[in-house]
Short mmCIF file of C-alpha atoms and ligand atoms in Angstrom, two decimals:
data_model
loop_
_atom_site.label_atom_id
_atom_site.label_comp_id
_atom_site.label_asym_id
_atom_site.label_seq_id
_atom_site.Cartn_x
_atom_site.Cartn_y
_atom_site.Cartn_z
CA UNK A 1 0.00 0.00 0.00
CA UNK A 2 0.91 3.72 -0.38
CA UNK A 3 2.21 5.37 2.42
CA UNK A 4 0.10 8.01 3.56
CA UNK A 5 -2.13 7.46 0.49
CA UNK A 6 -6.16 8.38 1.31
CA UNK A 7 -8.11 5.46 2.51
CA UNK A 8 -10.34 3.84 -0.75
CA UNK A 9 -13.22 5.74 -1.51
CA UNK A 10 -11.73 8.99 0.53
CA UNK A 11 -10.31 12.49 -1.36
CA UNK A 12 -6.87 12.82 -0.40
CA UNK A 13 -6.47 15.44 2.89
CA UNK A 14 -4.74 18.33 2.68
CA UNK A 15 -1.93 16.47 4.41
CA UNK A 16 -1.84 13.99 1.82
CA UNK A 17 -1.31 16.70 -0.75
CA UNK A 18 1.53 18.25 0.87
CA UNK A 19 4.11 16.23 -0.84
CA UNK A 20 2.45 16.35 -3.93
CA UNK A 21 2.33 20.03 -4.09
CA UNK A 22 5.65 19.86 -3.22
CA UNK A 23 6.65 17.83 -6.32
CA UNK A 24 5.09 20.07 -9.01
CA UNK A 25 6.69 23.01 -7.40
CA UNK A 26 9.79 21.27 -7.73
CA UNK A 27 9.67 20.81 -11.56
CA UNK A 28 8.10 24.48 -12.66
CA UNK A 29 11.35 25.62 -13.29
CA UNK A 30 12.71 23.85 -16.75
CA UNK A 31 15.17 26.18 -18.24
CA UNK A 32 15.41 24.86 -21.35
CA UNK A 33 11.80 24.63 -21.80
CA UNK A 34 9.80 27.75 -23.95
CA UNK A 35 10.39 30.27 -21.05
CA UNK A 36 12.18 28.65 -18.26
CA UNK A 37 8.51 27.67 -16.43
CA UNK A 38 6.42 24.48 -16.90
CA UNK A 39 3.64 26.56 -15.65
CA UNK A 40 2.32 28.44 -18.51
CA UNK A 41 1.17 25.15 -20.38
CA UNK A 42 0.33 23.31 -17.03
CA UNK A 43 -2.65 26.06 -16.48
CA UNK A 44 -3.51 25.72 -19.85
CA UNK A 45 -3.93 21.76 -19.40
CA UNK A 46 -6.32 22.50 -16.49
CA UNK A 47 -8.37 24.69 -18.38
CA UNK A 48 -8.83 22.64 -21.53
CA UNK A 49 -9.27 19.77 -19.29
CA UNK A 50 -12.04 21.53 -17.76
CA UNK A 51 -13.70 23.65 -20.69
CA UNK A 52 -15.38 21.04 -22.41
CA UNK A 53 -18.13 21.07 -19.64
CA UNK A 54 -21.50 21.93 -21.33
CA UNK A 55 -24.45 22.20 -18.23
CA UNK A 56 -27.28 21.48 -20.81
CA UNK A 57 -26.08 17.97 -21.43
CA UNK A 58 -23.59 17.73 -18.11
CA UNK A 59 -20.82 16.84 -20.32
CA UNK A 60 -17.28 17.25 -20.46
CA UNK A 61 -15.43 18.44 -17.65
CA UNK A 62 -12.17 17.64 -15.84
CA UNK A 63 -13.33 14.44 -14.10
CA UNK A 64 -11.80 11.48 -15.67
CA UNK A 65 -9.24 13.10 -17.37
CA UNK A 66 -10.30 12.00 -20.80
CA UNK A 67 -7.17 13.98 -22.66
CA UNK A 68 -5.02 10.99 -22.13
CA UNK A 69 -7.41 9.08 -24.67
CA UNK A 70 -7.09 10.04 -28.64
CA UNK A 71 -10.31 10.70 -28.83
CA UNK A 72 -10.35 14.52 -26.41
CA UNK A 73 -6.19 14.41 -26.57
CA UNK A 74 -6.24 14.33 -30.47
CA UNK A 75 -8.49 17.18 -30.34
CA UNK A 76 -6.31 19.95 -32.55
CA UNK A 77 -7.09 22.33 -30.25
CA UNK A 78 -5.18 20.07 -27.04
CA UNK A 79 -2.02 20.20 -29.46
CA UNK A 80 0.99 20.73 -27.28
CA UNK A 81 -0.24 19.58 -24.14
CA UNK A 82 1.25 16.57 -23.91
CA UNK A 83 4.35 18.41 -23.04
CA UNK A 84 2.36 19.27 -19.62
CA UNK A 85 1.16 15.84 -19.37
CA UNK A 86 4.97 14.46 -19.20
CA UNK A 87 5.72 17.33 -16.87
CA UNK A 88 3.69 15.68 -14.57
CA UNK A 89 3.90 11.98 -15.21
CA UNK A 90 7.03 11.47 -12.39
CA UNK A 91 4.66 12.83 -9.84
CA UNK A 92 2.18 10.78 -10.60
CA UNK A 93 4.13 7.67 -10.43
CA UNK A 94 5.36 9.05 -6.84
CA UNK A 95 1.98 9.52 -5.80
CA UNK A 96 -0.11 7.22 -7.64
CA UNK A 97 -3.13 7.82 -5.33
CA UNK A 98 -3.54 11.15 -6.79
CA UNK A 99 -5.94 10.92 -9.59
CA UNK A 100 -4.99 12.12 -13.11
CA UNK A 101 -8.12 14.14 -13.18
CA UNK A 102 -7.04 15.48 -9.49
CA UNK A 103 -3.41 16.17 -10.39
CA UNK A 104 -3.97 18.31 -13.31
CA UNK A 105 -6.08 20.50 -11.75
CA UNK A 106 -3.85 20.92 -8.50
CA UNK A 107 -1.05 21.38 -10.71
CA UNK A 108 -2.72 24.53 -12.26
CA UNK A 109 -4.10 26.41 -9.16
CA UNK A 110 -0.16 25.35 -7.52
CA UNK A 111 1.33 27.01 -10.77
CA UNK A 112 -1.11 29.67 -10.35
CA UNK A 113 0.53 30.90 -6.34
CA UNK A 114 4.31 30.12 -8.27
CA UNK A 115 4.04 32.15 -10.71
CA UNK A 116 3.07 35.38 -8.25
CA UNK A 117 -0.70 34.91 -8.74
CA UNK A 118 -3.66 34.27 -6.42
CA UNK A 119 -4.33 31.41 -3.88
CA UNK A 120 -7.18 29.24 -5.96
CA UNK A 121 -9.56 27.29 -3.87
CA UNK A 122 -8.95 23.29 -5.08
CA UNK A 123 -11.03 20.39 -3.89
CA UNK A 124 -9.68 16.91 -4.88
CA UNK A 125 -11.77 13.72 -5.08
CA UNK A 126 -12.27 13.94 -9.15
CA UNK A 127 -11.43 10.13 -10.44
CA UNK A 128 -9.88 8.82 -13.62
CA UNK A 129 -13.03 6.69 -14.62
CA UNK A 130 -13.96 7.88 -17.88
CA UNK A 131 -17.74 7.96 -18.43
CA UNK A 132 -17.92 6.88 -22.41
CA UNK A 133 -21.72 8.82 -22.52
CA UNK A 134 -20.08 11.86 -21.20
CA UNK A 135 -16.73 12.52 -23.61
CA UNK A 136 -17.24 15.54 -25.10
CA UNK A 137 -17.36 15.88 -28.64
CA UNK A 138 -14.22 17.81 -30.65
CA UNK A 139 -14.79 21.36 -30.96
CA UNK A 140 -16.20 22.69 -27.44
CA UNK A 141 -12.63 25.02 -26.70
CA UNK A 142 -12.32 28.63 -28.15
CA UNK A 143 -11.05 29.16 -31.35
CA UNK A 144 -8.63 32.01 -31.03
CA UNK A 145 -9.50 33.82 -34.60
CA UNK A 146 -13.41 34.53 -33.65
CA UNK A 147 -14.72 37.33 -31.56
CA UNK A 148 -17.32 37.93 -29.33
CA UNK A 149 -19.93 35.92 -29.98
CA UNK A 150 -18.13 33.35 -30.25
CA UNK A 151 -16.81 33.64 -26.94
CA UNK A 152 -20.18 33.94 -25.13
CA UNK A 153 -21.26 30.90 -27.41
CA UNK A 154 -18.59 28.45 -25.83
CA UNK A 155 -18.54 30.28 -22.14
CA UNK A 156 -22.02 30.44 -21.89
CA UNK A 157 -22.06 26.94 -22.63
CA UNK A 158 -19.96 25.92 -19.54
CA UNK A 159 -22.10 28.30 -17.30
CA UNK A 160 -19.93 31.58 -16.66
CA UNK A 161 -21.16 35.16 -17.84
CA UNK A 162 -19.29 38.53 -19.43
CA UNK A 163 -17.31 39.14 -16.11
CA UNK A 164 -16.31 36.00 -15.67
CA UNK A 165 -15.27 35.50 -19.31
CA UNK A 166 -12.98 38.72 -19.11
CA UNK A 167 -11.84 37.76 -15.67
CA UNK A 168 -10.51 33.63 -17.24
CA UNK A 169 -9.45 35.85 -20.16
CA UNK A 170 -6.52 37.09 -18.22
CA UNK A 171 -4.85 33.70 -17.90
CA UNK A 172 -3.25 35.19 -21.29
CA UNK A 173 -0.83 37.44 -18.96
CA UNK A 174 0.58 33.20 -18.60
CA UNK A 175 2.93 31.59 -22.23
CA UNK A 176 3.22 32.33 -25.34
CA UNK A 177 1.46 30.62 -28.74
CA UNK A 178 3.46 27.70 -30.49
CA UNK A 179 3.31 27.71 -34.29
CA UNK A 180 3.56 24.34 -34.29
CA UNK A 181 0.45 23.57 -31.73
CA UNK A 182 -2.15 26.63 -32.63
CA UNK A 183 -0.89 28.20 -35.56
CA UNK A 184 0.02 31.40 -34.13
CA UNK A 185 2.44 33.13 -32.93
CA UNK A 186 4.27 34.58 -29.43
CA UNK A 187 3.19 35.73 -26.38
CA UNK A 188 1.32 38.37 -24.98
CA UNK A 189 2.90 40.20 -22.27
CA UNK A 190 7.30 40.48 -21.84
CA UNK A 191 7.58 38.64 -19.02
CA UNK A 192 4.94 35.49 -19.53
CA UNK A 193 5.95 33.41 -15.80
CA UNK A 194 4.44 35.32 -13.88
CA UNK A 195 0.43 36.09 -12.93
CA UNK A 196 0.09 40.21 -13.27
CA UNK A 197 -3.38 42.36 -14.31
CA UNK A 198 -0.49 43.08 -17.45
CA UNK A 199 -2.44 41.37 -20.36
CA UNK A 200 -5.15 43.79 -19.40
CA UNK A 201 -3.26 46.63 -19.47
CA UNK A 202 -1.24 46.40 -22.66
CA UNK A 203 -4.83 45.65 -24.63
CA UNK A 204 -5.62 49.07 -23.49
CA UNK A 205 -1.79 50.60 -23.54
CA UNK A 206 -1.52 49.50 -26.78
CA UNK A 207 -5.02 50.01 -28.32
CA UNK A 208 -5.10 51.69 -32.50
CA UNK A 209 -1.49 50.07 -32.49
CA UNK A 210 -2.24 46.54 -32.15
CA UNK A 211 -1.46 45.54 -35.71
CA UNK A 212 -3.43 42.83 -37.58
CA UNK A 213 -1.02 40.69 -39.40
CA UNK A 214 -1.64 37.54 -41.58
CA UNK A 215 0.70 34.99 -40.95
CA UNK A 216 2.11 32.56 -43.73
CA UNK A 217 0.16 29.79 -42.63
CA UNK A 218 -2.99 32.12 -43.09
CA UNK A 219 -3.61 32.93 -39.61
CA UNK A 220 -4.84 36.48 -38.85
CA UNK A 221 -3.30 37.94 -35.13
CA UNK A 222 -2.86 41.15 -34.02
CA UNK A 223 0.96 42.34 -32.76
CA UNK A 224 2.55 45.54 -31.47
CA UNK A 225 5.92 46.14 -31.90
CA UNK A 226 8.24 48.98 -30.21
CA UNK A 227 10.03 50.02 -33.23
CA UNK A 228 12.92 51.32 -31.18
CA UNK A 229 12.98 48.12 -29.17
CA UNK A 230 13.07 45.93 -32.25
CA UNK A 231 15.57 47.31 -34.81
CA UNK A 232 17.58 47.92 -32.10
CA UNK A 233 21.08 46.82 -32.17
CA UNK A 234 23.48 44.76 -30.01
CA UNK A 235 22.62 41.78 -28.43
CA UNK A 236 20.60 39.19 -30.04
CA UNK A 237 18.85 38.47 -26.77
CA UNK A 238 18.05 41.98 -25.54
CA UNK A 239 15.89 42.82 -28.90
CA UNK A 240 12.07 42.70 -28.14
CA UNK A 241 10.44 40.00 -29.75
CA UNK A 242 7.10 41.75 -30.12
CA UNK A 243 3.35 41.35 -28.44
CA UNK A 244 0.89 39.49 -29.76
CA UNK A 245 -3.34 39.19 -29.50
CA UNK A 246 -5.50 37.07 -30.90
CA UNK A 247 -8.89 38.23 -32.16
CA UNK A 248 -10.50 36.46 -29.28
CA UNK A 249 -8.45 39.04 -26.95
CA UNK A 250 -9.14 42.07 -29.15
CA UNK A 251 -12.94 41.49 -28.84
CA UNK A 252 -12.72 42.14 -25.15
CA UNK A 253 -11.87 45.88 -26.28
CA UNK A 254 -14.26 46.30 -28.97
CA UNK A 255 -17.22 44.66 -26.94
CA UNK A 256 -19.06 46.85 -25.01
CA UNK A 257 -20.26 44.42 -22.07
CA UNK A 258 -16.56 43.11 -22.01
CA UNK A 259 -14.47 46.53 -21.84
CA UNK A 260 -15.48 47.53 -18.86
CA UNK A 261 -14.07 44.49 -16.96
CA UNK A 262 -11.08 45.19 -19.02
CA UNK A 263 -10.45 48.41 -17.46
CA UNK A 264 -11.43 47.55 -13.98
CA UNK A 265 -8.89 44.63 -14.08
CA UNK A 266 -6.08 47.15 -16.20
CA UNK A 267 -6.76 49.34 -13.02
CA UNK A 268 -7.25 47.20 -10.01
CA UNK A 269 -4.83 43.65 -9.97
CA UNK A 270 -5.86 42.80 -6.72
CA UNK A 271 -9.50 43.01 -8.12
CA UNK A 272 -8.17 40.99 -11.15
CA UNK A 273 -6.52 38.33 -8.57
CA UNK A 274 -9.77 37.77 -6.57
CA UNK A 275 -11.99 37.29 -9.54
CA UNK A 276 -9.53 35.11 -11.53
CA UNK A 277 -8.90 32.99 -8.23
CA UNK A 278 -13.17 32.83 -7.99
CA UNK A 279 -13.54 32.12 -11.60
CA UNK A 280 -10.76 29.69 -12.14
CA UNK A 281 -11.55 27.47 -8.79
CA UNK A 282 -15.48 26.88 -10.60
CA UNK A 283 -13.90 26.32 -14.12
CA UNK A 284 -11.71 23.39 -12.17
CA UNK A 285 -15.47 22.03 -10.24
CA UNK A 286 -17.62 22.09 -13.35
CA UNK A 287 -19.68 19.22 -13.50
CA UNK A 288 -18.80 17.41 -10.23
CA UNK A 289 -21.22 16.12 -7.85
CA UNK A 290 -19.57 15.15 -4.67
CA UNK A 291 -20.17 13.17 -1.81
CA UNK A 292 -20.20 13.54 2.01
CA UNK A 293 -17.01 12.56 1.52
CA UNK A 294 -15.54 14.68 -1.16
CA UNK A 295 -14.92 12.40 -3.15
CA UNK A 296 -16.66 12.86 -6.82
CA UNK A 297 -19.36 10.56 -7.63
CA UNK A 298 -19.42 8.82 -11.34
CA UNK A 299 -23.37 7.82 -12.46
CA UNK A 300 -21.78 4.41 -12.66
CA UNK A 301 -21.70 4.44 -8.73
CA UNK A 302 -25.22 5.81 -8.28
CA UNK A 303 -27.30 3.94 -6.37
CA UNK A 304 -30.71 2.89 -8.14
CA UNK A 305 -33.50 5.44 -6.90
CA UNK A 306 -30.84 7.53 -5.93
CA UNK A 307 -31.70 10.05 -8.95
CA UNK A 308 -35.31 9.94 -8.68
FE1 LIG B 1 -5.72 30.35 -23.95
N1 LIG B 1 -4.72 30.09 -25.71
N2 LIG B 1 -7.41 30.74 -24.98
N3 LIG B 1 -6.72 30.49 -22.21
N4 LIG B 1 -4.02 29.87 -22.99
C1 LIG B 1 -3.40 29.77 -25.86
C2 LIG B 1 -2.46 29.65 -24.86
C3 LIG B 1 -2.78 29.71 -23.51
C4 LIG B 1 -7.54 30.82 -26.33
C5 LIG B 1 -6.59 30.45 -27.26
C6 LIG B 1 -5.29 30.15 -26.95
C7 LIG B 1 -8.04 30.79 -22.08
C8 LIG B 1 -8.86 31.25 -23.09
C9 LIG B 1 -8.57 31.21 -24.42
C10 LIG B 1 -3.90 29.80 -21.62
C11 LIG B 1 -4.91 29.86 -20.69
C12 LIG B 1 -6.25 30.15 -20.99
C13 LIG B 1 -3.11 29.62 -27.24
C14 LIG B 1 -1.76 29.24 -27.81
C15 LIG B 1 -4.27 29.86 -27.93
C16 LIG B 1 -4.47 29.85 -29.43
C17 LIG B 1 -1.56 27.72 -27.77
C18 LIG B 1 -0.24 27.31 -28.33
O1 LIG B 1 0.01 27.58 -29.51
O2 LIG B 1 0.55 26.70 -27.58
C19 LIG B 1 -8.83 31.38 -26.66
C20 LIG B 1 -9.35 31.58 -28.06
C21 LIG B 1 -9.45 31.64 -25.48
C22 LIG B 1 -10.77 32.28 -25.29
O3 LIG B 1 -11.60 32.25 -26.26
C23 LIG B 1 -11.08 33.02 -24.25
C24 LIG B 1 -8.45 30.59 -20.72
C25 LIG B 1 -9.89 30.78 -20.22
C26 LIG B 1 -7.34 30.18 -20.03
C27 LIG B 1 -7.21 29.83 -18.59
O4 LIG B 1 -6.27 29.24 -18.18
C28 LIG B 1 -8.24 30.23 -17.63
C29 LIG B 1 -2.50 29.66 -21.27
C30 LIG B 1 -1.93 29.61 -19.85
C31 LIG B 1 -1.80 29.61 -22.46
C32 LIG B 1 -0.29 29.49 -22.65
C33 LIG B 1 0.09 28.05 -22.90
C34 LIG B 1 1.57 27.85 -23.12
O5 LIG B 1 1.92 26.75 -23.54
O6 LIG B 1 2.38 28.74 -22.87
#
């Protein structure tokens, strides 16, 4: 038996979790990885774990951890995140109690305090049974080169209104694009490790010079760059590679329900911090139902009667 593992049926304690936390702590820092931090593509495993919840049909969701499967893993749109997937396989064969489902999540919300940003509320208890009527079809994450509607079309979908769109929105201040996973191209703020109200501000900083470019592989994004900064001379390292948005993040300007958060959260971080900690802790819960104990309960385990 594990050592200190939960007892079966149980959600691991906070106790339990300890070490754990420990462990993905210990591996955020890769320096030869995209910009020194596993953490960047760790939060964005979480959230495309978790995005594919639809309430109409209580679908989708990060119980079960479906993205190790072809079927949600193959998705185009969970290119790259394998990479964040073997980040974490060593802790998960040190603590194989932890659930897959359980240790993706915790691995975001830990990322989340590394990387300077708020404390998000984390329940375990989620479980790695995969419920075949309940993998979500392809297609139910954002696609980066639509705007508005689009956005409230998906997010509505999972449950979460205008605020809390903006507010998730923000996780953009976190990596860089890869154009071998999405197509496009670089990241959004200068210094992408670490959790800052930035992403807001340089929509707003930077607003009539955000610069729609196409890019060869027919991609349309939007990038600013300081022309100083860039032709500059010297060394290679020290010239600025540019700022990117994608149309999805430029809509949050041009919307008029959407701005507004925009410029509260430019304004206020530690408003920014409280929301995105809110917001992000019920993006990691959707569609879990929980015991007394914690612990999530598949349909499969339902007792006859006990839906009626
Ligand atoms: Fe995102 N995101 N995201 N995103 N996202 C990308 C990268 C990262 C969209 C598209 C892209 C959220 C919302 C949206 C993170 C977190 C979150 C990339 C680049 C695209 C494209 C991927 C690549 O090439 O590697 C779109 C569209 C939306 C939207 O419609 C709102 C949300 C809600 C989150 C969140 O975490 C709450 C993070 C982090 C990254 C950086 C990943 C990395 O590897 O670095």
């Amino acid at each position: 038996p594990q050592q200190n593992a939960p007892a079966p049926g149980a959600a691991p304690t906070a106790e339990q979790l300890e070490p754990v936390k420990a462990a993905v702590r210990a591996l955020l820092h890769q320096p030869e990885y995209d910009d020194g931090s596993a953490g960047p593509v760790l939060v964005r495993l979480a959230w495309h774990s978790a995005g594919t919840y639809c309430k109409e049909t209580n679908t989708g969701g990060s119980n079960g951890a479906g993205m190790r499967y072809e079927k949600e893993g193959g998705d185009p749109a969970n290119a790259g995140l394998q990479h964040a997937r073997a980040f974490l396989e060593p802790v998960k064969s040190q603590f194989p109690f932890i659930s897959y489902a359980d240790l993706w999540t915790l691995a975001a919300a830990v990322a989340v305090a590394e990387m300077g940003g708020p404390s998000v509320p984390w329940q375990g208890g989620r479980t790695d049974y995969v419920d075949d009527a309940k993998v979500p079809p392809r297609g139910r994450l954002p696609d980066g080169a639509q705007g508005a509607d689009h956005l409230r079309f998906i997010f509505y979908r999972m449950g979460f209104n205008d605020q809390e769109i903006v507010a998730l929105s923000g996780a953009h201040n976190l990596g860089r694009c890869h154009g071998d996973r999405s197509g496009f191209e670089g990241k959004w703020v200068n210094n992408p490790t670490r959790l800052s109200n930035q992403y807001f501000k340089l929509l707003l900083k930077f607003e009539g010079k955000w610069r729609k470019t196409t890019l060869a592989n027919g991609l349309q994004q939007f990038v600013y760059v300081d022309e100083d900064l860039a032709g500059g001379e010297g060394d290679e390292d020290e010239k600025e590679e540019g700022l990117m948005m994608l149309p999805t993040d430029m809509s949050l300007l041009s919307d008029p329900q959407f701005r507004p958060w925009v410029e509260k959260y430019a304004a206020d971080q530690d408003l920014f911090f409280r929301d995105f900690a809110a917001v992000f802790a019920k993006l990691l819960e959707l569609g879990l139902k929980r015991d007394s104990q914690g612990r999530v309960v598949n349909d499969e385990n339902v007792e006859d009667g006990y839906r009626s």
